[in-house]
Coordinates of C-alpha atoms in Angstrom, one line a residue:
M1 CA -15.2 10.8 0.5
N2 CA -13.2 8.2 2.5
D3 CA -9.6 9.3 2.8
C4 CA -7.5 6.7 4.6
K5 CA -3.9 7.1 5.8
F6 CA -1.4 4.3 6.2
F7 CA 2.2 3.6 7.0
G8 CA 3.5 0.2 6.1
K9 CA 6.1 -2.1 4.4
I10 CA 5.8 -3.3 0.8
I11 CA 5.7 -7.1 0.9
S12 CA 4.8 -7.8 -2.8
R13 CA 4.1 -5.9 -6.0
T14 CA 2.8 -6.7 -9.4
I15 CA 3.3 -4.4 -12.4
T16 CA 1.1 -4.6 -15.5
K17 CA 1.2 -2.5 -18.7
R18 CA -1.5 -2.5 -21.3
Y19 CA -1.1 -0.2 -24.2
E20 CA -0.2 3.2 -22.7
T21 CA -1.5 2.5 -19.2
S22 CA 0.6 1.3 -16.3
K23 CA -0.8 -0.3 -13.2
I24 CA 0.9 -1.5 -10.0
E25 CA -0.8 -3.7 -7.4
I26 CA 1.1 -3.8 -4.1
Q27 CA 0.5 -5.5 -0.8
V28 CA 1.5 -3.5 2.3
E29 CA 1.9 -4.9 5.8
V30 CA 0.6 -2.3 8.3
Q31 CA 0.8 -2.5 12.1
K32 CA -1.7 -1.4 14.7
Q33 CA -0.5 -1.0 18.3
R34 CA -2.9 -1.3 21.2
K35 CA -3.0 -2.5 24.8
S36 CA -4.6 -5.8 25.8
K37 CA -7.1 -6.0 28.7
S38 CA -4.2 -6.8 31.0
G39 CA -2.4 -3.6 29.9
L40 CA 0.4 -5.3 27.9
P41 CA 1.2 -3.9 24.5
V42 CA 0.0 -5.9 21.5
V43 CA 0.9 -5.4 17.8
D44 CA -1.7 -6.5 15.3
K45 CA -0.4 -6.9 11.7
S46 CA -2.6 -6.8 8.6
V47 CA -1.8 -7.0 4.9
L48 CA -3.8 -4.6 2.7
N49 CA -4.1 -4.4 -1.1
F50 CA -3.3 -1.2 -2.9
E51 CA -3.3 -0.1 -6.5
A52 CA -1.9 2.9 -8.4
W53 CA -2.2 3.9 -12.1
D54 CA -0.2 5.7 -14.7
S55 CA 2.5 8.1 -13.4
A56 CA 2.0 7.0 -9.8
A57 CA 2.4 3.4 -10.9
E58 CA 5.5 4.2 -12.8
T59 CA 7.0 6.2 -9.9
L60 CA 6.5 3.3 -7.6
E61 CA 7.8 0.8 -10.1
H62 CA 11.1 2.7 -10.6
N63 CA 11.7 4.1 -7.2
S64 CA 10.6 1.4 -4.7
T65 CA 11.2 -2.2 -4.0
V66 CA 9.9 -4.9 -1.7
G67 CA 11.0 -4.0 1.9
D68 CA 10.6 -0.3 1.4
Y69 CA 8.0 1.6 3.5
L70 CA 5.3 3.8 2.2
V71 CA 3.2 6.6 3.7
I72 CA 0.0 6.4 1.8
S73 CA -3.2 8.4 1.4
A74 CA -5.8 6.3 -0.3
T75 CA -9.5 5.8 -1.0
A76 CA -11.2 2.5 -0.1
K77 CA -12.9 0.6 -2.9
I78 CA -14.8 -2.7 -3.2
R79 CA -14.2 -5.0 -6.2
E80 CA -17.4 -5.9 -7.9
T81 CA -16.3 -9.4 -8.8
N82 CA -15.5 -10.8 -5.3
K83 CA -16.4 -8.0 -2.9
D84 CA -12.8 -7.6 -1.7
V85 CA -11.7 -4.3 -0.2
Y86 CA -8.7 -2.6 -1.8
F87 CA -7.3 0.9 -1.7
R88 CA -6.7 3.3 -4.6
I89 CA -3.6 5.3 -3.9
N90 CA -4.1 9.1 -4.1
E91 CA -0.7 10.3 -2.7
F92 CA 2.3 8.5 -1.3
K93 CA 5.8 9.0 0.0
I94 CA 8.5 6.3 -0.3
V95 CA 10.7 5.7 2.7
S96 CA 13.5 3.3 1.8
S97 CA 14.3 0.6 4.3
T98 CA 17.9 1.8 4.4
S99 CA 17.0 5.3 5.5
L100 CA 15.2 3.9 8.5
I101 CA 18.4 2.1 9.7
D102 CA 20.3 5.4 9.4
A103 CA 17.8 7.3 11.6

């Protein structure tokens, strides 16, 4: 099983509800820090696609907003239609952007 861990900022989110099922799709900007060949620090930013269903989707819908940060444990998946990689959220913790300023 592929268990991936991420920390990043929510940059967009889309909520859909069909019958009794809720789904949220979010894009999260994550940063990877490394050193260049010259030894200077470099920050690489990537935008990753995540989805959550049912109670997790509803929790994210009601308790997070664009700009908040998430600590995420997820499983990598591949869409059959276009072969894009996305991540299914297994567990998460919301870190509001205001609490980071207070720290």
